[in-house]
Coordinates of C-alpha atoms and ligand atoms in Angstrom, one line a residue:
M153 CA 116.9 146.7 153.6
I154 CA 116.9 142.9 154.1
R155 CA 114.1 141.1 152.4
A156 CA 113.2 137.4 152.5
A157 CA 113.5 135.8 149.0
I158 CA 112.6 132.4 147.7
T159 CA 115.9 131.0 146.3
S160 CA 114.9 127.4 145.4
V161 CA 111.8 125.3 145.0
G162 CA 111.3 121.5 145.4
H163 CA 108.3 119.2 145.1
F164 CA 107.0 115.7 145.7
L165 CA 104.0 114.2 144.0
P166 CA 103.0 110.5 144.4
E167 CA 102.9 108.5 141.2
E168 CA 99.4 107.1 141.7
R169 CA 96.5 108.9 140.0
L170 CA 92.9 109.1 141.1
T171 CA 90.8 110.2 138.1
N172 CA 87.3 111.4 137.9
F173 CA 86.4 108.1 136.3
D174 CA 87.8 106.3 139.4
L175 CA 85.6 108.5 141.6
E176 CA 82.5 107.6 139.5
K177 CA 82.9 104.1 140.9
L178 CA 83.0 105.3 144.5
V179 CA 80.3 108.0 144.7
D180 CA 77.3 109.3 142.6
T181 CA 79.2 111.8 140.4
S182 CA 80.5 112.1 136.9
D183 CA 83.7 113.3 135.1
E184 CA 81.6 115.9 133.4
W185 CA 80.2 117.4 136.7
I186 CA 83.6 117.5 138.4
R187 CA 85.3 119.1 135.4
A188 CA 82.6 121.7 135.0
R189 CA 82.2 122.6 138.7
T190 CA 85.8 122.4 139.9
G191 CA 88.2 122.1 136.9
I192 CA 89.7 118.9 138.3
I193 CA 90.5 115.9 136.1
E194 CA 92.7 113.9 138.4
R195 CA 94.6 114.0 141.7
R196 CA 97.7 112.2 143.1
I197 CA 97.3 109.7 146.0
L198 CA 100.0 108.3 148.2
K199 CA 98.6 104.9 148.9
D200 CA 101.5 103.4 150.9
P201 CA 100.4 103.6 154.6
K202 CA 104.0 103.6 155.7
K203 CA 104.6 106.9 153.8
P204 CA 103.0 109.8 155.8
T205 CA 103.2 113.6 155.2
S206 CA 106.7 113.8 156.5
Y207 CA 107.8 111.5 153.7
M208 CA 106.5 113.8 151.1
A209 CA 107.7 117.0 152.9
T210 CA 111.3 115.6 153.3
R211 CA 111.5 114.7 149.6
A212 CA 110.3 118.2 148.5
A213 CA 112.7 119.9 151.0
R214 CA 115.7 117.7 149.9
Q215 CA 115.1 118.6 146.2
A216 CA 115.0 122.4 147.1
L217 CA 118.3 122.1 149.0
E218 CA 120.0 120.0 146.3
K219 CA 119.0 122.5 143.5
R220 CA 120.5 125.3 145.6
G221 CA 123.6 123.2 146.5
M222 CA 122.9 123.8 150.2
D223 CA 123.7 121.3 153.0
P224 CA 120.9 120.5 155.4
S225 CA 123.3 121.6 158.3
E226 CA 123.0 125.2 157.0
I227 CA 119.3 125.4 157.7
D228 CA 118.3 127.5 160.7
L229 CA 114.5 126.8 160.8
I230 CA 112.0 124.4 159.2
I231 CA 108.3 125.4 159.1
V232 CA 105.8 122.9 157.8
G233 CA 102.3 124.0 156.9
T234 CA 100.0 121.0 157.2
V235 CA 96.6 119.7 158.5
T236 CA 97.6 116.1 158.0
P237 CA 100.7 115.9 160.4
D238 CA 102.1 112.4 160.8
M239 CA 100.6 112.6 164.4
L240 CA 99.3 115.3 166.7
F241 CA 102.8 115.6 168.1
P242 CA 105.7 115.7 167.7
A243 CA 105.5 118.3 164.9
T244 CA 106.0 117.1 161.4
A245 CA 108.9 119.7 161.2
C246 CA 110.8 117.6 163.8
L247 CA 110.4 114.5 161.7
V248 CA 111.5 116.3 158.6
Q249 CA 114.5 117.7 160.5
D250 CA 115.5 114.1 161.5
Q251 CA 115.0 112.7 158.0
L252 CA 117.0 115.5 156.4
G253 CA 119.8 115.4 159.0
A254 CA 119.4 119.1 159.5
E255 CA 121.3 119.2 162.8
N256 CA 121.5 123.0 163.4
C257 CA 117.9 124.1 163.3
W258 CA 114.6 124.4 165.1
G259 CA 111.2 123.9 163.6
F260 CA 107.4 123.8 164.1
D261 CA 104.2 123.2 162.2
V262 CA 101.6 125.8 161.2
S263 CA 98.0 124.7 161.2
A264 CA 96.1 127.0 158.8
A265 CA 94.6 124.5 156.4
C266 CA 94.9 125.7 152.8
S267 CA 96.7 128.9 154.0
G268 CA 99.4 126.8 155.7
F269 CA 102.1 127.5 153.2
L270 CA 101.3 131.2 152.9
F271 CA 101.2 131.7 156.7
S272 CA 104.5 129.7 157.0
L273 CA 106.1 131.9 154.4
S274 CA 105.0 135.1 156.2
T275 CA 106.4 133.7 159.5
A276 CA 109.7 132.8 157.8
A277 CA 110.0 136.2 156.3
R278 CA 109.9 137.9 159.7
F279 CA 112.9 135.8 160.9
I280 CA 114.9 136.7 157.8
E281 CA 114.0 140.4 157.8
C282 CA 115.1 140.9 161.4
G283 CA 118.5 139.3 160.6
K284 CA 118.1 136.3 163.0
H285 CA 118.1 133.6 160.3
K286 CA 119.9 133.1 157.0
A287 CA 118.3 129.9 155.6
I288 CA 114.7 128.7 156.2
L289 CA 112.8 125.8 154.7
V290 CA 109.1 126.5 154.2
I291 CA 107.1 123.4 153.3
G292 CA 103.5 122.9 152.4
A293 CA 102.6 119.2 152.6
D294 CA 99.3 117.3 153.0
K295 CA 98.3 113.7 152.6
M296 CA 94.6 114.6 152.2
S297 CA 93.6 111.1 151.2
V298 CA 93.9 109.9 154.8
I299 CA 91.2 112.3 156.0
M300 CA 88.9 111.9 152.9
D301 CA 85.5 110.3 153.2
Y302 CA 85.3 108.4 149.9
T303 CA 81.5 108.1 150.4
D304 CA 81.0 111.9 150.5
R305 CA 80.8 113.4 147.0
N306 CA 80.8 116.9 148.4
S307 CA 84.5 116.6 149.4
C308 CA 86.3 113.6 148.1
I309 CA 86.3 114.8 144.5
I310 CA 88.3 117.9 145.4
F311 CA 91.4 116.9 147.4
G312 CA 94.7 115.1 146.5
D313 CA 98.1 114.5 148.1
G314 CA 101.3 116.4 147.5
A315 CA 104.1 118.6 148.9
G316 CA 106.1 121.6 147.9
A317 CA 109.1 123.3 149.6
V318 CA 110.9 126.6 149.2
L319 CA 114.2 127.8 150.6
V320 CA 114.0 131.3 152.0
E321 CA 117.2 133.5 152.3
P322 CA 118.0 137.2 152.8
E323 CA 118.3 139.5 149.8
E324 CA 119.3 143.1 149.7
N325 CA 118.9 143.8 146.0
G326 CA 115.2 144.7 146.0
T327 CA 113.8 141.2 145.3
G328 CA 112.0 139.1 147.9
I329 CA 108.8 139.5 149.9
I330 CA 107.6 143.1 149.8
D331 CA 104.2 143.0 151.5
S332 CA 101.6 140.6 152.8
I333 CA 98.1 140.6 154.4
E334 CA 97.0 137.6 156.6
R335 CA 93.6 137.1 158.1
C336 CA 91.6 134.6 160.1
D337 CA 88.0 134.4 161.2
G338 CA 86.7 131.5 163.3
S339 CA 83.1 132.4 163.3
N340 CA 82.5 130.0 160.4
W341 CA 84.8 127.3 161.8
D342 CA 82.3 124.5 161.2
A343 CA 82.0 125.0 157.5
L344 CA 85.3 123.2 156.8
R345 CA 86.7 121.0 159.5
M346 CA 87.7 117.6 160.9
L347 CA 86.1 117.2 164.3
G348 CA 87.6 113.9 165.7
G349 CA 90.9 113.3 167.4
G350 CA 91.3 116.7 169.1
S351 CA 90.7 117.7 172.7
L352 CA 87.0 118.5 172.0
H353 CA 86.2 115.1 170.5
P354 CA 89.1 112.7 171.5
A355 CA 89.3 109.5 169.5
S356 CA 86.7 107.0 170.6
H357 CA 84.4 104.4 169.1
E358 CA 81.8 107.1 168.8
T359 CA 84.0 109.4 166.8
I360 CA 84.9 106.6 164.5
D361 CA 81.2 105.5 164.1
K362 CA 80.2 109.0 163.3
R363 CA 83.0 109.4 160.7
M364 CA 84.4 112.4 162.6
H365 CA 88.0 111.6 161.5
Y366 CA 87.2 112.7 158.0
L367 CA 87.2 116.2 156.5
F368 CA 83.7 117.8 156.2
Q369 CA 82.8 120.9 154.3
E370 CA 79.8 122.9 153.4
G371 CA 80.9 123.5 149.8
R372 CA 78.6 126.4 149.1
T373 CA 79.5 128.4 152.2
V374 CA 83.2 127.8 151.6
F375 CA 82.9 128.8 147.9
K376 CA 81.2 132.1 148.7
V377 CA 83.5 133.2 151.4
A378 CA 86.6 132.0 149.5
I379 CA 85.8 134.2 146.5
E380 CA 85.2 137.2 148.7
G381 CA 88.2 136.7 151.0
M382 CA 90.8 135.8 148.4
A383 CA 89.8 138.5 146.0
A384 CA 89.6 141.2 148.7
V385 CA 93.1 140.7 150.2
S386 CA 94.7 140.2 146.8
A387 CA 93.2 143.4 145.5
A388 CA 94.1 145.2 148.7
V389 CA 97.8 144.2 148.6
M390 CA 98.0 145.3 145.0
E391 CA 96.3 148.6 145.7
R392 CA 98.5 149.6 148.6
N393 CA 101.6 148.9 146.5
G394 CA 100.4 150.9 143.6
L395 CA 100.1 147.8 141.3
T396 CA 97.6 147.1 138.5
G397 CA 97.0 143.8 136.7
D398 CA 99.6 144.9 134.0
D399 CA 102.4 145.0 136.6
I400 CA 101.8 141.4 137.7
R401 CA 103.8 138.6 135.9
F402 CA 101.8 135.8 137.7
L403 CA 99.0 135.3 140.1
V404 CA 99.8 132.2 142.2
P405 CA 96.4 131.3 143.7
H406 CA 95.4 128.5 146.0
Q407 CA 94.0 125.7 143.9
A408 CA 90.6 125.0 145.5
N409 CA 88.2 125.4 142.5
Q410 CA 88.8 126.8 139.0
R411 CA 85.8 129.1 139.4
I412 CA 87.2 130.6 142.6
I413 CA 90.6 131.2 140.8
D414 CA 88.9 132.8 137.8
A415 CA 86.8 135.1 139.9
T416 CA 89.8 136.2 142.0
A417 CA 91.9 136.9 138.8
R418 CA 89.0 138.9 137.3
R419 CA 88.7 141.1 140.4
M420 CA 92.5 141.8 140.3
G421 CA 92.4 142.6 136.6
I422 CA 94.8 139.8 135.7
T423 CA 94.4 138.0 132.4
P424 CA 94.1 134.1 132.4
D425 CA 97.5 133.7 130.7
K426 CA 99.1 135.2 133.9
V427 CA 97.5 132.8 136.4
M428 CA 99.2 129.6 137.5
I429 CA 96.7 126.8 137.4
N430 CA 97.5 123.1 137.9
I431 CA 94.3 122.1 139.7
S432 CA 93.2 119.9 136.8
R433 CA 96.2 117.6 137.4
Y434 CA 96.6 117.6 141.2
G435 CA 93.2 118.7 142.7
N436 CA 93.4 120.7 146.0
T437 CA 96.6 119.6 147.8
T438 CA 95.8 122.0 150.7
A439 CA 99.1 123.5 151.9
G440 CA 100.9 122.0 148.9
T441 CA 99.2 124.0 146.1
L442 CA 101.2 127.3 146.1
P443 CA 104.7 125.7 146.2
L444 CA 103.6 123.1 143.6
C445 CA 102.6 125.9 141.3
L446 CA 105.9 127.7 141.8
Y447 CA 107.7 124.4 141.0
D448 CA 105.7 123.9 137.8
W449 CA 106.3 127.5 136.6
E450 CA 109.8 128.0 138.0
S451 CA 111.5 127.8 134.6
E452 CA 109.3 130.7 133.3
L453 CA 110.1 133.0 136.2
R454 CA 112.7 135.8 135.9
R455 CA 114.4 137.9 138.5
G456 CA 112.3 140.9 139.3
D457 CA 109.0 139.4 138.2
N458 CA 106.1 140.6 140.4
L459 CA 104.1 137.7 141.8
I460 CA 101.0 137.8 144.0
L461 CA 100.5 134.6 146.1
S462 CA 97.0 134.2 147.5
S463 CA 95.2 131.6 149.6
F464 CA 92.0 130.7 151.4
G465 CA 91.3 127.8 153.7
G466 CA 89.5 126.3 156.7
G467 CA 89.4 128.4 159.8
F468 CA 88.7 130.5 157.9
T469 CA 92.2 131.6 157.0
W470 CA 93.3 133.7 154.1
G471 CA 95.9 136.0 152.8
A472 CA 97.9 137.5 149.9
T473 CA 101.7 138.1 149.5
Y474 CA 103.4 140.4 147.1
L475 CA 106.9 139.4 146.1
K476 CA 109.6 140.1 143.5
W477 CA 111.0 136.9 142.3
A478 CA 114.7 136.6 143.0
Y479 CA 116.3 134.4 140.3
D480 CA 116.0 133.3 136.7
G481 CA 114.3 129.9 136.4
V482 CA 116.1 127.3 134.3
R483 CA 114.4 124.6 132.2
T484 CA 116.1 121.3 133.2
P485 CA 116.0 118.1 131.2
E486 CA 113.6 116.5 133.7
M487 CA 111.1 119.3 133.0
A488 CA 110.9 118.2 129.3
D489 CA 107.5 116.7 129.7
M490 CA 106.2 119.7 131.6
P491 CA 104.1 122.2 129.7
Q492 CA 105.7 125.6 129.1
S493 CA 102.8 127.7 130.3
A494 CA 99.4 127.4 131.9
P495 CA 99.5 123.6 132.1
G496 CA 95.9 123.6 133.6
Ligands
COA1390 C1 82.1 121.6 146.5 C2 81.7 122.3 145.3 C3 82.6 121.9 144.1 C4 80.2 122.1 145.0 O1 79.9 122.8 143.8 P1 78.6 123.7 143.8 O2 78.5 124.3 142.5 O3 78.7 124.7 145.0 O4 77.5 122.7 144.0 P2 76.3 122.7 145.1 O5 76.9 122.3 146.5 O6 75.6 124.0 145.1 O7 75.5 121.5 144.6 C5 74.8 121.6 143.4 C6 74.2 120.2 143.1 O8 75.2 119.3 142.7 C7 75.2 118.2 143.6 N1 76.5 117.7 143.8 C8 77.4 118.0 144.8 N2 78.5 117.3 144.7 C9 78.4 116.6 143.6 C10 79.3 115.7 142.9 N3 80.5 115.4 143.3 N4 78.8 115.1 141.8 C11 77.6 115.4 141.3 N5 76.7 116.2 141.9 C12 77.1 116.8 143.0 C13 74.5 118.6 144.9 O9 73.9 117.6 145.6 C14 73.5 119.6 144.3 O10 72.4 118.9 143.9 P3 70.9 119.4 144.1 O11 70.8 120.7 143.3 O12 70.1 118.3 143.5 O13 70.8 119.6 145.6 C15 81.9 123.9 145.5 O14 80.9 124.3 146.4 C16 83.2 124.2 146.0 O15 84.2 124.1 145.3 N6 83.3 124.8 147.2 C17 84.5 125.2 147.7 C18 85.2 124.0 148.2 C19 86.6 124.4 148.6 O16 87.2 125.3 148.0 N7 87.2 123.7 149.6 C20 88.5 123.9 150.0 C21 88.6 125.2 150.6 S1 90.2 125.7 150.6

């Protein structure tokens, strides 16, 4: 049986840090409040306006390819999960294709907010499992700072910029993606959205004046539904594969809020030492969170480890994926300054 396995991970994080203390100068908030209510200490921000999402996505993808020793010409398909594409069209995947020089592939973007990476991974898995493709780049990349309203304390404290990329290849040795559940429900669409610039509210002086080109969220609604949604699909995918918390090496949860992550892990019976958490350092990078976690923990992963990836995002969109990790991670010299475990 052919399964889709992650065979390499790359990442890109901007150098510049936006700390809670920096935010204290922009909105009525405090480091203490942000830490206690979200778990975030700082985020990365890509300030250079000439460097859009495709810049970060290409760098993450290139690193994943180089680590695997694969030439961009061997890639069959590029899928980019993002809600901050360089422009409405062409797709960011096309721009990444060009910047990589991946001359033998096709590609498209997946718009699923914070589930963008997970949905892209599920899509890639189908193309591998049916035998059509041999090498797919799945990228989660978002430059959230460009759609942040830095006068709105309900949202600007949460998000940061970053990108992660994985290479997906066929495996027939029992490792790879075993099962997944994906869901969406548009009935709460207005709890987390960016109204301006689409076909309903095309860009105009009015959309600018009303700050409609910024992300807006009803934090409490999102919080409540996120806990229910993420925990339910994660528990369901474990149950239907006969797994208990003891069988799981790591939970890889979307990094939206430390309290959402803790509640999900509790429901799944997974102890805190087996939960990947880097929200304190990067905030919520939207489609970037899951591959950035995999990158940070890669050296601790061993072939055959059971992982549950789980996400929740605007739409609402949510899902959980059960996979068996395909290779032994190696701790490279450049990882020397990276914590061994639970860097959160
Ligand atoms: C946004 C979020 C952190 C707010 O935390 P919360 O505990 O729900 O806080 P509430 O919205 O209930 O607000 C509690 C109080 O804190 C205040 N508050 C809100 N943001 C604040 C901030 N940044 N600093 C200080 N106080 C703040 C509110 O005004 C409110 O004050 P009040 O009681 O006087 O009215 C939280 O709801 C959350 O994380 N939601 C999910 C967001 C998310 O995951 N988004 C991405 C989805 S993928």
